[in-house]
PDB file of C-alpha atoms in Angstrom:
ATOM      1  CA  UNK A  10     199.331 -59.605  32.521  1.00  0.00           C
ATOM      2  CA  UNK A  11     203.119 -59.737  34.141  1.00  0.00           C
ATOM      3  CA  UNK A  12     203.037 -63.318  34.960  1.00  0.00           C
ATOM      4  CA  UNK A  13     201.675 -63.868  31.477  1.00  0.00           C
ATOM      5  CA  UNK A  14     205.049 -64.158  29.487  1.00  0.00           C
ATOM      6  CA  UNK A  15     206.476 -66.512  31.955  1.00  0.00           C
ATOM      7  CA  UNK A  16     203.637 -69.051  31.466  1.00  0.00           C
ATOM      8  CA  UNK A  17     204.251 -68.777  28.035  1.00  0.00           C
ATOM      9  CA  UNK A  18     207.548 -70.267  28.390  1.00  0.00           C
ATOM     10  CA  UNK A  19     206.093 -73.813  28.797  1.00  0.00           C
ATOM     11  CA  UNK A  20     205.390 -76.139  25.874  1.00  0.00           C
ATOM     12  CA  UNK A  21     201.939 -76.600  24.939  1.00  0.00           C
ATOM     13  CA  UNK A  22     200.261 -73.759  25.919  1.00  0.00           C
ATOM     14  CA  UNK A  23     198.104 -72.244  23.399  1.00  0.00           C
ATOM     15  CA  UNK A  24     195.407 -70.845  25.831  1.00  0.00           C
ATOM     16  CA  UNK A  25     198.008 -68.486  26.995  1.00  0.00           C
ATOM     17  CA  UNK A  26     198.834 -67.337  23.740  1.00  0.00           C
ATOM     18  CA  UNK A  27     195.343 -66.864  22.601  1.00  0.00           C
ATOM     19  CA  UNK A  28     195.287 -64.193  25.521  1.00  0.00           C
ATOM     20  CA  UNK A  29     198.725 -62.907  25.070  1.00  0.00           C
ATOM     21  CA  UNK A  30     197.183 -62.376  21.279  1.00  0.00           C
ATOM     22  CA  UNK A  31     194.085 -60.351  23.089  1.00  0.00           C
ATOM     23  CA  UNK A  32     196.496 -58.277  24.969  1.00  0.00           C
ATOM     24  CA  UNK A  33     198.478 -57.463  21.842  1.00  0.00           C
ATOM     25  CA  UNK A  34     195.240 -56.124  20.225  1.00  0.00           C
ATOM     26  CA  UNK A  35     193.921 -53.970  23.221  1.00  0.00           C
ATOM     27  CA  UNK A  36     197.467 -52.427  23.301  1.00  0.00           C
ATOM     28  CA  UNK A  37     197.934 -51.938  19.286  1.00  0.00           C
ATOM     29  CA  UNK A  38     197.632 -48.232  19.521  1.00  0.00           C
ATOM     30  CA  UNK A  39     199.484 -47.939  23.011  1.00  0.00           C
ATOM     31  CA  UNK A  40     203.180 -46.804  23.457  1.00  0.00           C
ATOM     32  CA  UNK A  41     203.372 -49.952  25.408  1.00  0.00           C
ATOM     33  CA  UNK A  42     202.942 -52.052  22.416  1.00  0.00           C
ATOM     34  CA  UNK A  43     206.708 -52.607  21.517  1.00  0.00           C
ATOM     35  CA  UNK A  44     207.602 -53.229  25.011  1.00  0.00           C
ATOM     36  CA  UNK A  45     205.100 -55.981  24.866  1.00  0.00           C
ATOM     37  CA  UNK A  46     205.624 -57.746  22.037  1.00  0.00           C
ATOM     38  CA  UNK A  47     209.724 -58.044  23.133  1.00  0.00           C
ATOM     39  CA  UNK A  48     208.184 -59.670  26.319  1.00  0.00           C
ATOM     40  CA  UNK A  49     206.608 -61.839  24.082  1.00  0.00           C
ATOM     41  CA  UNK A  50     209.448 -62.508  22.108  1.00  0.00           C
ATOM     42  CA  UNK A  51     211.749 -63.045  24.940  1.00  0.00           C
ATOM     43  CA  UNK A  52     208.906 -66.017  26.144  1.00  0.00           C
ATOM     44  CA  UNK A  53     208.835 -67.222  22.897  1.00  0.00           C
ATOM     45  CA  UNK A  54     212.282 -67.741  22.537  1.00  0.00           C
ATOM     46  CA  UNK A  55     212.899 -69.560  26.012  1.00  0.00           C
ATOM     47  CA  UNK A  56     209.705 -71.695  25.156  1.00  0.00           C
ATOM     48  CA  UNK A  57     211.619 -73.025  22.237  1.00  0.00           C
ATOM     49  CA  UNK A  58     214.931 -73.455  24.399  1.00  0.00           C
ATOM     50  CA  UNK A  59     212.626 -75.596  26.937  1.00  0.00           C
ATOM     51  CA  UNK A  60     210.912 -77.759  24.176  1.00  0.00           C
ATOM     52  CA  UNK A  61     214.378 -78.428  22.747  1.00  0.00           C
ATOM     53  CA  UNK A  62     216.107 -79.608  25.793  1.00  0.00           C
ATOM     54  CA  UNK A  63     212.741 -81.600  27.321  1.00  0.00           C
ATOM     55  CA  UNK A  64     212.234 -83.509  23.790  1.00  0.00           C
ATOM     56  CA  UNK A  65     215.912 -83.882  22.004  1.00  0.00           C
ATOM     57  CA  UNK A  66     213.710 -85.853  19.244  1.00  0.00           C
ATOM     58  CA  UNK A  67     211.497 -84.275  16.753  1.00  0.00           C
ATOM     59  CA  UNK A  68     208.348 -85.796  17.964  1.00  0.00           C
ATOM     60  CA  UNK A  69     207.000 -82.518  18.942  1.00  0.00           C
ATOM     61  CA  UNK A  70     206.595 -80.474  15.804  1.00  0.00           C
ATOM     62  CA  UNK A  71     202.882 -80.173  15.859  1.00  0.00           C
ATOM     63  CA  UNK A  72     203.511 -77.723  18.882  1.00  0.00           C
ATOM     64  CA  UNK A  73     207.035 -76.768  17.705  1.00  0.00           C
ATOM     65  CA  UNK A  74     205.685 -75.618  14.045  1.00  0.00           C
ATOM     66  CA  UNK A  75     203.320 -72.770  15.789  1.00  0.00           C
ATOM     67  CA  UNK A  76     206.079 -71.178  18.130  1.00  0.00           C
ATOM     68  CA  UNK A  77     208.329 -71.009  15.181  1.00  0.00           C
ATOM     69  CA  UNK A  78     206.095 -68.884  13.454  1.00  0.00           C
ATOM     70  CA  UNK A  79     205.279 -66.726  15.952  1.00  0.00           C
ATOM     71  CA  UNK A  80     208.884 -66.658  17.059  1.00  0.00           C
ATOM     72  CA  UNK A  81     209.185 -65.565  13.402  1.00  0.00           C
ATOM     73  CA  UNK A  82     206.437 -62.932  13.210  1.00  0.00           C
ATOM     74  CA  UNK A  83     207.569 -61.431  16.389  1.00  0.00           C
ATOM     75  CA  UNK A  84     211.194 -60.980  14.733  1.00  0.00           C
ATOM     76  CA  UNK A  85     209.829 -58.903  12.046  1.00  0.00           C
ATOM     77  CA  UNK A  86     207.821 -56.820  14.512  1.00  0.00           C
ATOM     78  CA  UNK A  87     210.786 -56.261  17.140  1.00  0.00           C
ATOM     79  CA  UNK A  88     213.929 -56.454  15.291  1.00  0.00           C
ATOM     80  CA  UNK A  89     215.680 -57.180  18.245  1.00  0.00           C
ATOM     81  CA  UNK A  90     216.458 -59.854  20.768  1.00  0.00           C
ATOM     82  CA  UNK A  91     217.894 -60.578  24.182  1.00  0.00           C
ATOM     83  CA  UNK A  92     221.678 -62.099  23.275  1.00  0.00           C
ATOM     84  CA  UNK A  93     221.445 -64.248  25.894  1.00  0.00           C
ATOM     85  CA  UNK A  94     218.194 -66.057  24.919  1.00  0.00           C
ATOM     86  CA  UNK A  95     219.413 -65.459  21.049  1.00  0.00           C
ATOM     87  CA  UNK A  96     222.554 -67.662  22.290  1.00  0.00           C
ATOM     88  CA  UNK A  97     220.409 -70.187  23.955  1.00  0.00           C
ATOM     89  CA  UNK A  98     217.966 -70.578  21.223  1.00  0.00           C
ATOM     90  CA  UNK A  99     220.694 -70.890  18.667  1.00  0.00           C
ATOM     91  CA  UNK A 100     222.862 -73.154  20.487  1.00  0.00           C
ATOM     92  CA  UNK A 101     220.039 -75.904  21.832  1.00  0.00           C
ATOM     93  CA  UNK A 102     218.065 -75.375  18.306  1.00  0.00           C
ATOM     94  CA  UNK A 103     221.199 -76.347  16.326  1.00  0.00           C
ATOM     95  CA  UNK A 104     222.013 -79.347  18.784  1.00  0.00           C
ATOM     96  CA  UNK A 105     218.772 -80.961  18.860  1.00  0.00           C
ATOM     97  CA  UNK A 106     217.020 -79.606  15.621  1.00  0.00           C
ATOM     98  CA  UNK A 107     219.660 -79.192  13.138  1.00  0.00           C
ATOM     99  CA  UNK A 108     217.873 -81.562  10.620  1.00  0.00           C
ATOM    100  CA  UNK A 109     214.674 -79.836  11.189  1.00  0.00           C
ATOM    101  CA  UNK A 110     213.935 -77.580   8.063  1.00  0.00           C
ATOM    102  CA  UNK A 111     211.115 -75.623   9.254  1.00  0.00           C
ATOM    103  CA  UNK A 112     213.318 -74.572  12.339  1.00  0.00           C
ATOM    104  CA  UNK A 113     216.526 -74.001  10.053  1.00  0.00           C
ATOM    105  CA  UNK A 114     214.110 -71.520   7.762  1.00  0.00           C
ATOM    106  CA  UNK A 115     213.303 -69.374  10.573  1.00  0.00           C
ATOM    107  CA  UNK A 116     217.099 -69.514  12.003  1.00  0.00           C
ATOM    108  CA  UNK A 117     217.976 -68.404   8.566  1.00  0.00           C
ATOM    109  CA  UNK A 118     215.268 -65.676   8.470  1.00  0.00           C
ATOM    110  CA  UNK A 119     215.892 -64.168  11.915  1.00  0.00           C
ATOM    111  CA  UNK A 120     220.041 -64.540  11.171  1.00  0.00           C
ATOM    112  CA  UNK A 121     219.367 -62.271   7.902  1.00  0.00           C
ATOM    113  CA  UNK A 122     216.968 -59.876  10.022  1.00  0.00           C
ATOM    114  CA  UNK A 123     219.380 -59.552  12.992  1.00  0.00           C
ATOM    115  CA  UNK A 124     222.615 -59.460  11.116  1.00  0.00           C
ATOM    116  CA  UNK A 125     221.957 -56.999   8.789  1.00  0.00           C
ATOM    117  CA  UNK A 126     224.402 -54.110   8.425  1.00  0.00           C
ATOM    118  CA  UNK A 127     222.336 -51.569  10.512  1.00  0.00           C
ATOM    119  CA  UNK A 128     221.464 -54.159  13.267  1.00  0.00           C
ATOM    120  CA  UNK A 129     223.279 -53.922  16.706  1.00  0.00           C
ATOM    121  CA  UNK A 130     223.737 -57.736  17.456  1.00  0.00           C
TER     122      UNK A 130
END
């Protein structure tokens, strides 16, 4: 379970995300769920950064879109991010996906969520 978040950072790893979802369901009523979701959020952000860096064109949208949707879902659950992960995602995403409507919509939703008045960022 501890190595799974690192595996999730690699692009096109749907099987590992299915395992992560199963673990989330098992931890549903556990105190560990929030910590687990934070690790998943970090892995998702790092995975997107890796995808954007390795595929500078927008040819991998079929892999990126589900990751962006997962990112948005995790953000609404966790409501906080590691500042380094956030900075990397924003910089790399805007550098390589500034014309991608899905990326921009998720980025806008994340900014609205993370920078509301009571947020720590």
